[in-house]
Amino acid sequence: MSESQHDASHPSHDEVTITLKARPDRTLIPHSQSVRYIAYQLQVSGQPPTARSERSPLTLALVIDRSGSMAGEKVITAKRAALAVLETLDERDTASVVVFDEEIITVQPAARVTPEVKAQVRQALSGINARGSTALHEGWLTGCNTIVSQSADMAHSGVARCFLLTDGQANVGIVDPEQIATQAAGVRRNAGIGTSTFGIGEDYAEELLGPMAEAGGGQFHNLRVSAEITRAFNGELGELLLTAATQVRLEIEAEPGAEVDVLSVYHALPEGDAKHRWSVMIGDLMGGEERFALAALHFPVSARREEQAVRARVAWTVDGVERTTDWQTLRFTYATDAECDAEAADTGVVHQVGESVSDRAQREALTLSKHGDFAGARASLGPALKRLTASAAIDPSLLRELQEIEQLDEELARGPLPSAISKEAYFQKQRRSRGQRDYRE
């Protein structure tokens, strides 16, 4: 089947468009219940602006953990990183600064980033020291609330983001990771404020910060030492200043009776109770940026030689106006087992799916093992091992993924992984699945 391609454009500055391409692994499906995969490629037109004068304004909330475990170099470096971020911004931008332990302090309410505001924040942060417990949820939500009105005012042209830096576990107020991630998704959807999370050291909860950034449309960073705080802050800030399209989402629709499973690490929302219609939240993208999203299509049993259509489009916002591509349709046809076996698979799609299956399984296993469920962690790797074994026969390069999962299974059989190793592995799997850059070096 030939591959189709659609794009859409609008008359905003720089004519920002997004092109969507869809590639199935196969187009024939057996009459018995079966799964097929689609790789979606999103490509933003143009290149990031080369001059600071060309960029859009930014609304930013900096939320910094100052609990007792941040004492010493961590809190000192965190304050320096916050000041470095503010120095990069100018009067086009709006920023707020919040610090938290069990108490929440708004160091700087949302304001234009003037030289006077920079000086005020510098003076205020000089008196902030580490102490107390970790009201992570309330600190983060307070930070988002400080910029809600500014985000609404600037929705026509800018990007809004909350940076959350912590080294500990949420232990005051709401602490459930799923509940907090759901709220992050709601803040993103209703207020247009994304969330990026920065975990430092070996004691923070990656099973909270990872899903929180995923749902919030931002990025999750694993910071191993204090020196990486500034590099990660500045790295992501640089991306935000070059944003071309905001609130990018991929919409996928299959026919009733089929089910869509989003494999990539993006927050996905079904339309009501329907399992065949989903919105995949990609986030904010720079000019020239490319992202991939992978979906598994579970087709129902059918005795007839009929077609199943799956369509998709991309929606995004520029200057407060939502744009979309045309709907792009892929058609799958029921066929005999012999015909299905004879159809050659797209090895590129098989490879991408294999990596995604590996990433998802390892993140789940690492989370389960951290909470002491080693049997469950090893069991969660089983389906991925089976899938990768079959896929490696088509794409031998996936043997590396297979070996990686087998190695993790062996390590889990011996007991818990060291925290630093587990966190780094979790971060790398989420980073790869989302196409995120590593700014730590």
Short mmCIF file of C-alpha atoms in Angstrom, two decimals:
data_model
loop_
_atom_site.label_atom_id
_atom_site.label_comp_id
_atom_site.label_asym_id
_atom_site.label_seq_id
_atom_site.Cartn_x
_atom_site.Cartn_y
_atom_site.Cartn_z
CA MET A 1 0.00 0.00 0.00
CA SER A 2 1.37 3.41 -0.84
CA GLU A 3 2.04 5.83 1.99
CA SER A 4 0.12 9.08 1.97
CA GLN A 5 1.15 12.36 3.46
CA HIS A 6 -0.86 15.42 4.42
CA ASP A 7 0.01 18.73 5.95
CA ALA A 8 -1.73 21.94 6.89
CA SER A 9 -0.57 25.50 7.06
CA HIS A 10 -1.78 28.83 8.31
CA PRO A 11 -0.81 32.43 7.76
CA SER A 12 0.99 33.02 11.08
CA HIS A 13 4.54 34.20 11.44
CA ASP A 14 7.06 31.82 9.86
CA GLU A 15 4.17 29.71 8.42
CA VAL A 16 4.51 26.96 11.03
CA THR A 17 3.16 23.65 9.71
CA ILE A 18 3.36 20.07 10.93
CA THR A 19 3.58 17.14 8.54
CA LEU A 20 2.22 13.74 9.53
CA LYS A 21 3.38 10.43 8.09
CA ALA A 22 1.93 7.05 9.07
CA ARG A 23 3.60 3.68 8.42
CA PRO A 24 2.05 0.31 9.32
CA ASP A 25 4.17 -2.75 10.01
CA ARG A 26 1.77 -4.76 7.79
CA THR A 27 -1.57 -4.07 6.10
CA LEU A 28 -3.03 -7.62 5.98
CA ILE A 29 -4.68 -8.99 9.11
CA PRO A 30 -5.75 -12.58 9.87
CA HIS A 31 -9.41 -13.37 10.43
CA SER A 32 -8.64 -14.34 14.01
CA GLN A 33 -8.06 -11.54 16.49
CA SER A 34 -4.74 -9.84 15.68
CA VAL A 35 -2.51 -6.85 16.34
CA ARG A 36 -0.90 -4.48 13.86
CA TYR A 37 1.34 -1.51 14.57
CA ILE A 38 1.54 2.02 13.19
CA ALA A 39 4.51 4.39 13.47
CA TYR A 40 3.47 8.04 13.30
CA GLN A 41 6.10 10.64 12.41
CA LEU A 42 5.46 14.31 13.17
CA GLN A 43 7.75 16.88 11.53
CA VAL A 44 7.57 20.61 12.31
CA SER A 45 8.37 22.87 9.39
CA GLY A 46 11.28 25.28 9.30
CA GLN A 47 14.11 25.75 11.76
CA PRO A 48 14.25 27.29 15.25
CA PRO A 49 14.65 31.09 15.19
CA THR A 50 18.29 32.14 15.12
CA ALA A 51 17.82 35.54 16.71
CA ARG A 52 16.49 36.19 20.22
CA SER A 53 14.24 38.89 18.80
CA GLU A 54 12.31 36.28 16.81
CA ARG A 55 11.23 34.13 19.74
CA SER A 56 7.89 34.10 21.55
CA PRO A 57 7.55 35.18 25.20
CA LEU A 58 7.76 32.61 27.99
CA THR A 59 5.77 32.25 31.20
CA LEU A 60 7.73 30.20 33.75
CA ALA A 61 7.20 29.07 37.34
CA LEU A 62 10.33 27.86 39.15
CA VAL A 63 9.39 25.55 42.05
CA ILE A 64 12.30 24.46 44.26
CA ASP A 65 12.39 21.90 47.06
CA ARG A 66 14.07 23.34 50.15
CA SER A 67 13.36 20.37 52.47
CA GLY A 68 16.04 19.14 54.85
CA SER A 69 17.55 16.63 52.43
CA MET A 70 18.43 19.51 50.06
CA ALA A 71 20.90 20.96 52.60
CA GLY A 72 24.36 21.88 51.39
CA GLU A 73 25.41 21.91 47.76
CA LYS A 74 21.99 20.90 46.39
CA VAL A 75 20.04 23.92 47.61
CA ILE A 76 22.95 26.28 46.85
CA THR A 77 23.16 25.01 43.26
CA ALA A 78 19.36 25.05 42.88
CA LYS A 79 19.23 28.73 43.82
CA ARG A 80 22.07 29.51 41.43
CA ALA A 81 20.29 27.62 38.63
CA ALA A 82 17.07 29.56 39.24
CA LEU A 83 18.97 32.84 39.03
CA ALA A 84 20.75 31.68 35.86
CA VAL A 85 17.38 30.97 34.26
CA LEU A 86 16.09 34.42 35.17
CA GLU A 87 19.21 36.02 33.72
CA THR A 88 18.43 34.35 30.39
CA LEU A 89 14.93 35.84 30.32
CA ASP A 90 13.99 39.47 29.64
CA GLU A 91 11.03 41.82 29.95
CA ARG A 92 9.02 39.93 27.34
CA ASP A 93 8.86 37.02 29.76
CA THR A 94 6.95 36.41 32.99
CA ALA A 95 8.30 34.34 35.88
CA SER A 96 7.50 33.34 39.44
CA VAL A 97 9.59 31.55 42.08
CA VAL A 98 8.19 29.22 44.76
CA VAL A 99 10.09 27.22 47.40
CA PHE A 100 8.63 24.48 49.57
CA ASP A 101 9.20 22.12 52.47
CA GLU A 102 6.04 21.45 54.49
CA GLU A 103 5.43 25.19 54.09
CA ILE A 104 4.96 26.88 50.72
CA ILE A 105 6.60 30.27 50.16
CA THR A 106 6.06 32.36 47.04
CA VAL A 107 9.44 34.05 46.81
CA GLN A 108 8.41 36.02 43.72
CA PRO A 109 4.84 36.35 42.44
CA ALA A 110 4.47 36.23 38.67
CA ALA A 111 5.96 39.37 37.15
CA ARG A 112 7.73 40.58 34.04
CA VAL A 113 11.40 39.68 34.26
CA THR A 114 12.86 43.14 34.66
CA PRO A 115 16.29 43.91 36.15
CA GLU A 116 14.47 44.96 39.32
CA VAL A 117 12.66 41.62 39.59
CA LYS A 118 15.93 39.74 39.07
CA ALA A 119 17.49 41.71 41.90
CA GLN A 120 14.50 41.06 44.17
CA VAL A 121 14.68 37.30 43.56
CA ARG A 122 18.43 37.25 44.13
CA GLN A 123 17.95 39.00 47.48
CA ALA A 124 15.03 36.79 48.52
CA LEU A 125 16.77 33.51 47.63
CA SER A 126 19.84 34.48 49.64
CA GLY A 127 17.81 33.92 52.79
CA ILE A 128 16.37 30.54 51.76
CA ASN A 129 17.92 27.48 53.44
CA ALA A 130 17.02 23.79 53.57
CA ARG A 131 14.67 22.54 56.26
CA GLY A 132 11.56 20.44 56.96
CA SER A 133 9.53 17.86 55.00
CA THR A 134 8.34 17.68 51.37
CA ALA A 135 4.92 19.04 50.40
CA LEU A 136 5.70 18.37 46.74
CA HIS A 137 2.16 18.42 45.39
CA GLU A 138 1.17 21.67 47.08
CA GLY A 139 4.45 23.33 46.11
CA TRP A 140 4.03 22.35 42.46
CA LEU A 141 0.37 23.37 42.34
CA THR A 142 1.15 26.71 43.99
CA GLY A 143 3.77 27.36 41.33
CA CYS A 144 1.28 26.61 38.56
CA ASN A 145 -1.35 28.82 40.17
CA THR A 146 1.03 31.78 40.31
CA ILE A 147 1.13 31.90 36.50
CA VAL A 148 -2.42 30.85 35.59
CA SER A 149 -3.66 34.36 34.75
CA GLN A 150 -0.44 35.23 32.92
CA SER A 151 -0.67 32.00 30.94
CA ALA A 152 -4.20 32.87 29.86
CA ASP A 153 -3.18 36.39 28.89
CA MET A 154 -0.23 35.13 26.83
CA ALA A 155 -1.89 32.09 25.28
CA HIS A 156 -1.97 33.87 21.96
CA SER A 157 1.78 33.89 21.58
CA GLY A 158 3.78 32.23 24.33
CA VAL A 159 4.68 29.03 26.17
CA ALA A 160 3.87 28.37 29.84
CA ARG A 161 5.86 25.85 31.89
CA CYS A 162 6.47 24.91 35.52
CA PHE A 163 9.94 23.61 36.47
CA LEU A 164 9.77 21.39 39.58
CA LEU A 165 13.07 20.47 41.27
CA THR A 166 13.15 18.00 44.15
CA ASP A 167 15.43 15.41 45.75
CA GLY A 168 12.85 13.63 47.89
CA GLN A 169 9.58 11.81 48.21
CA ALA A 170 6.23 13.58 48.46
CA ASN A 171 5.34 13.01 52.12
CA VAL A 172 2.97 15.88 52.98
CA GLY A 173 -0.51 16.37 51.49
CA ILE A 174 -1.39 14.45 48.31
CA VAL A 175 1.31 11.85 47.63
CA ASP A 176 -0.29 9.36 45.21
CA PRO A 177 1.64 9.43 41.87
CA GLU A 178 -1.39 8.64 39.71
CA GLN A 179 -3.50 11.35 41.34
CA ILE A 180 -0.76 13.97 40.96
CA ALA A 181 -0.08 12.98 37.32
CA THR A 182 -3.79 13.26 36.57
CA GLN A 183 -3.77 16.78 38.00
CA ALA A 184 -0.70 17.65 35.90
CA ALA A 185 -2.61 16.57 32.81
CA GLY A 186 -5.57 18.69 33.86
CA VAL A 187 -3.40 21.77 34.42
CA ARG A 188 -1.88 21.25 30.99
CA ARG A 189 -5.22 20.78 29.30
CA ASN A 190 -7.23 23.49 31.10
CA ALA A 191 -4.63 26.18 31.84
CA GLY A 192 -2.09 25.50 29.09
CA ILE A 193 0.73 25.12 31.65
CA GLY A 194 3.16 22.27 31.08
CA THR A 195 5.20 20.59 33.82
CA SER A 196 8.82 19.49 33.66
CA THR A 197 10.37 17.62 36.59
CA PHE A 198 13.96 17.53 37.79
CA GLY A 199 14.87 14.81 40.28
CA ILE A 200 18.28 15.05 41.95
CA GLY A 201 20.13 12.38 43.91
CA GLU A 202 19.11 8.85 44.82
CA ASP A 203 16.06 9.41 47.02
CA TYR A 204 13.45 11.11 44.83
CA ALA A 205 10.52 9.18 43.35
CA GLU A 206 11.03 8.64 39.63
CA GLU A 207 7.72 6.74 39.56
CA LEU A 208 6.13 10.10 40.47
CA LEU A 209 8.26 12.60 38.53
CA GLY A 210 8.32 10.52 35.31
CA PRO A 211 4.53 10.19 34.89
CA MET A 212 4.03 13.74 36.16
CA ALA A 213 6.17 15.17 33.34
CA GLU A 214 4.60 12.78 30.83
CA ALA A 215 1.08 13.88 31.77
CA GLY A 216 2.15 17.51 31.99
CA GLY A 217 3.60 17.55 28.48
CA GLY A 218 7.08 18.40 29.74
CA GLN A 219 10.32 16.51 30.31
CA PHE A 220 11.66 14.40 33.17
CA HIS A 221 15.33 14.77 34.13
CA ASN A 222 17.45 12.49 36.32
CA LEU A 223 20.16 14.66 37.88
CA ARG A 224 22.96 12.63 39.42
CA VAL A 225 24.96 15.48 40.95
CA SER A 226 24.27 19.12 41.85
CA ALA A 227 26.27 20.45 38.90
CA GLU A 228 23.69 18.98 36.50
CA ILE A 229 20.89 21.18 37.84
CA THR A 230 22.00 24.30 35.97
CA ARG A 231 22.78 22.40 32.76
CA ALA A 232 19.37 20.70 32.70
CA PHE A 233 17.51 23.93 33.54
CA ASN A 234 19.31 25.87 30.82
CA GLY A 235 18.99 23.04 28.30
CA GLU A 236 15.24 22.79 28.58
CA LEU A 237 14.87 26.56 28.82
CA GLY A 238 16.70 26.83 25.50
CA GLU A 239 14.13 24.53 23.91
CA LEU A 240 11.22 26.48 25.32
CA LEU A 241 12.56 29.73 23.92
CA LEU A 242 12.60 28.13 20.45
CA THR A 243 9.08 26.67 20.56
CA ALA A 244 7.22 26.93 17.26
CA ALA A 245 4.00 24.98 17.99
CA THR A 246 2.30 24.45 21.35
CA GLN A 247 -0.26 21.94 22.63
CA VAL A 248 0.61 19.46 19.87
CA ARG A 249 -1.54 16.34 19.92
CA LEU A 250 -2.03 13.31 17.69
CA GLU A 251 -5.62 12.12 17.24
CA ILE A 252 -6.14 8.46 16.31
CA GLU A 253 -9.46 6.88 15.35
CA ALA A 254 -10.10 3.22 14.55
CA GLU A 255 -13.45 1.65 13.77
CA PRO A 256 -15.77 0.50 16.58
CA GLY A 257 -14.75 -2.96 17.75
CA ALA A 258 -11.05 -2.26 17.29
CA GLU A 259 -8.90 -0.99 20.15
CA VAL A 260 -5.96 1.43 20.13
CA ASP A 261 -3.04 1.06 22.55
CA VAL A 262 -0.52 3.93 22.60
CA LEU A 263 2.95 2.44 23.15
CA SER A 264 5.09 5.58 23.33
CA VAL A 265 5.52 7.47 26.61
CA TYR A 266 2.98 10.19 25.94
CA HIS A 267 -0.13 10.98 27.94
CA ALA A 268 -3.08 9.58 25.99
CA LEU A 269 -6.76 10.30 26.59
CA PRO A 270 -9.64 8.19 25.24
CA GLU A 271 -12.75 9.90 23.92
CA GLY A 272 -15.24 8.99 26.61
CA ASP A 273 -15.32 5.24 27.12
CA ALA A 274 -14.32 4.51 23.55
CA LYS A 275 -11.13 2.47 23.20
CA HIS A 276 -10.92 3.13 19.47
CA ARG A 277 -10.51 6.95 19.65
CA TRP A 278 -7.55 8.57 21.42
CA SER A 279 -5.77 11.90 21.74
CA VAL A 280 -2.01 11.60 22.29
CA MET A 281 -0.47 14.66 23.96
CA ILE A 282 2.89 15.28 22.26
CA GLY A 283 3.70 18.63 23.92
CA ASP A 284 5.43 21.77 22.63
CA LEU A 285 7.74 21.44 19.62
CA MET A 286 10.52 23.54 18.09
CA GLY A 287 10.83 24.44 14.44
CA GLY A 288 12.42 21.56 12.54
CA GLU A 289 11.76 19.10 15.38
CA GLU A 290 10.73 15.52 14.68
CA ARG A 291 8.79 13.21 17.00
CA PHE A 292 7.53 9.65 16.73
CA ALA A 293 4.51 8.03 18.34
CA LEU A 294 3.68 4.34 18.13
CA ALA A 295 0.29 2.68 18.41
CA ALA A 296 -0.86 -0.94 18.51
CA LEU A 297 -4.18 -1.70 16.78
CA HIS A 298 -6.12 -4.67 18.15
CA PHE A 299 -8.56 -5.79 15.46
CA PRO A 300 -11.64 -7.96 16.18
CA VAL A 301 -12.33 -11.40 14.78
CA SER A 302 -13.97 -11.36 11.33
CA ALA A 303 -14.83 -14.17 8.93
CA ARG A 304 -15.16 -11.88 5.93
CA ARG A 305 -12.57 -10.31 3.65
CA GLU A 306 -13.26 -6.73 4.65
CA GLU A 307 -11.32 -3.59 5.48
CA GLN A 308 -10.56 -1.86 8.75
CA ALA A 309 -9.75 1.84 8.47
CA VAL A 310 -7.56 3.72 10.95
CA ARG A 311 -7.23 7.46 10.54
CA ALA A 312 -5.13 10.10 12.26
CA ARG A 313 -4.38 13.79 12.25
CA VAL A 314 -2.26 16.29 14.18
CA ALA A 315 -3.58 19.38 15.95
CA TRP A 316 -1.42 22.22 17.31
CA THR A 317 -1.65 25.84 18.36
CA VAL A 318 0.23 28.89 17.07
CA ASP A 319 -0.62 32.42 18.22
CA GLY A 320 -3.65 31.09 20.09
CA VAL A 321 -5.18 29.57 16.95
CA GLU A 322 -5.55 25.80 16.62
CA ARG A 323 -4.50 24.23 13.33
CA THR A 324 -4.85 20.66 12.11
CA THR A 325 -3.61 18.47 9.33
CA ASP A 326 -6.08 16.67 7.11
CA TRP A 327 -7.16 13.24 8.29
CA GLN A 328 -4.83 10.55 6.98
CA THR A 329 -6.29 7.05 6.55
CA LEU A 330 -4.59 3.66 6.55
CA ARG A 331 -6.57 0.62 5.45
CA PHE A 332 -6.05 -2.91 6.74
CA THR A 333 -7.58 -5.93 4.99
CA TYR A 334 -8.53 -9.31 6.46
CA ALA A 335 -6.77 -12.14 4.63
CA THR A 336 -5.91 -15.80 4.97
CA ASP A 337 -3.13 -16.87 7.29
CA ALA A 338 -1.00 -17.81 4.28
CA GLU A 339 -1.46 -14.37 2.72
CA CYS A 340 -0.62 -12.65 6.01
CA ASP A 341 2.51 -14.78 6.48
CA ALA A 342 3.65 -13.95 2.95
CA GLU A 343 3.41 -10.18 3.45
CA ALA A 344 6.78 -8.59 4.21
CA ALA A 345 6.93 -6.51 7.37
CA ASP A 346 8.28 -2.94 7.43
CA THR A 347 11.48 -3.56 9.40
CA GLY A 348 11.77 0.11 10.36
CA VAL A 349 8.40 -0.02 12.10
CA VAL A 350 9.23 -3.38 13.66
CA HIS A 351 12.41 -1.87 15.12
CA GLN A 352 10.62 1.17 16.55
CA VAL A 353 7.92 -1.01 18.09
CA GLY A 354 10.55 -3.31 19.58
CA GLU A 355 12.32 -0.42 21.26
CA SER A 356 9.04 0.95 22.58
CA VAL A 357 7.96 -2.43 23.96
CA SER A 358 11.35 -2.75 25.64
CA ASP A 359 11.17 0.75 27.12
CA ARG A 360 7.68 0.27 28.53
CA ALA A 361 8.43 -3.14 30.04
CA GLN A 362 11.66 -2.02 31.69
CA ARG A 363 10.08 1.09 33.22
CA GLU A 364 7.28 -1.02 34.66
CA ALA A 365 9.70 -3.62 36.01
CA LEU A 366 11.94 -0.97 37.59
CA THR A 367 8.95 0.61 39.34
CA LEU A 368 7.69 -2.72 40.68
CA SER A 369 11.13 -3.78 41.89
CA LYS A 370 11.67 -0.46 43.67
CA HIS A 371 8.57 -1.22 45.73
CA GLY A 372 9.78 -4.72 46.55
CA ASP A 373 7.67 -6.71 44.08
CA PHE A 374 10.52 -8.59 42.41
CA ALA A 375 8.31 -11.47 41.26
CA GLY A 376 5.89 -9.01 39.66
CA ALA A 377 8.77 -7.09 38.09
CA ARG A 378 10.19 -10.21 36.47
CA ALA A 379 6.73 -11.36 35.36
CA SER A 380 6.12 -7.98 33.70
CA LEU A 381 9.13 -8.60 31.46
CA GLY A 382 7.69 -11.85 30.10
CA PRO A 383 5.42 -10.46 27.35
CA ALA A 384 8.19 -8.14 26.15
CA LEU A 385 10.65 -11.04 25.97
CA LYS A 386 8.16 -13.02 23.88
CA ARG A 387 7.42 -10.09 21.58
CA LEU A 388 11.09 -9.18 21.08
CA THR A 389 12.07 -12.77 20.40
CA ALA A 390 9.58 -12.84 17.49
CA SER A 391 10.57 -9.35 16.29
CA ALA A 392 14.30 -10.14 16.35
CA ALA A 393 13.67 -12.79 13.69
CA ILE A 394 12.56 -9.94 11.40
CA ASP A 395 15.02 -7.30 12.64
CA PRO A 396 18.17 -8.86 14.16
CA SER A 397 19.24 -5.48 15.57
CA LEU A 398 16.54 -6.00 18.22
CA LEU A 399 18.68 -8.74 19.74
CA ARG A 400 20.33 -5.94 21.72
CA GLU A 401 16.97 -5.03 23.28
CA LEU A 402 16.28 -8.69 23.98
CA GLN A 403 19.63 -9.08 25.72
CA GLU A 404 19.02 -5.95 27.77
CA ILE A 405 15.72 -7.27 29.09
CA GLU A 406 17.26 -10.67 29.81
CA GLN A 407 20.05 -8.94 31.74
CA LEU A 408 17.54 -6.91 33.77
CA ASP A 409 15.63 -10.12 34.53
CA GLU A 410 18.83 -11.75 35.81
CA GLU A 411 19.66 -8.71 37.95
CA LEU A 412 16.17 -8.67 39.48
CA ALA A 413 16.52 -12.35 40.31
CA ARG A 414 19.47 -11.41 42.54
CA GLY A 415 17.58 -8.65 44.38
CA PRO A 416 16.98 -4.90 44.23
CA LEU A 417 19.04 -2.72 41.91
CA PRO A 418 21.07 0.13 43.40
CA SER A 419 18.93 3.27 43.42
CA ALA A 420 21.26 5.28 41.17
CA ILE A 421 21.32 2.54 38.52
CA SER A 422 17.55 2.06 38.63
CA LYS A 423 16.87 5.79 38.28
CA GLU A 424 19.25 6.21 35.36
CA ALA A 425 17.74 3.22 33.55
CA TYR A 426 14.20 4.55 34.10
CA PHE A 427 15.23 8.00 32.83
CA GLN A 428 16.93 6.64 29.71
CA LYS A 429 13.90 4.55 28.78
CA GLN A 430 11.48 7.46 29.17
CA ARG A 431 13.86 9.82 27.36
CA ARG A 432 14.24 7.54 24.35
CA SER A 433 10.53 6.84 24.01
CA ARG A 434 9.74 10.59 23.97
CA GLY A 435 12.65 11.69 21.79
CA GLN A 436 14.01 13.85 24.61
CA ARG A 437 17.54 15.26 24.65
CA ASP A 438 19.95 14.71 27.55
CA TYR A 439 21.30 18.07 28.70
CA ARG A 440 23.36 16.85 31.64
CA GLU A 441 26.75 16.65 29.93
#
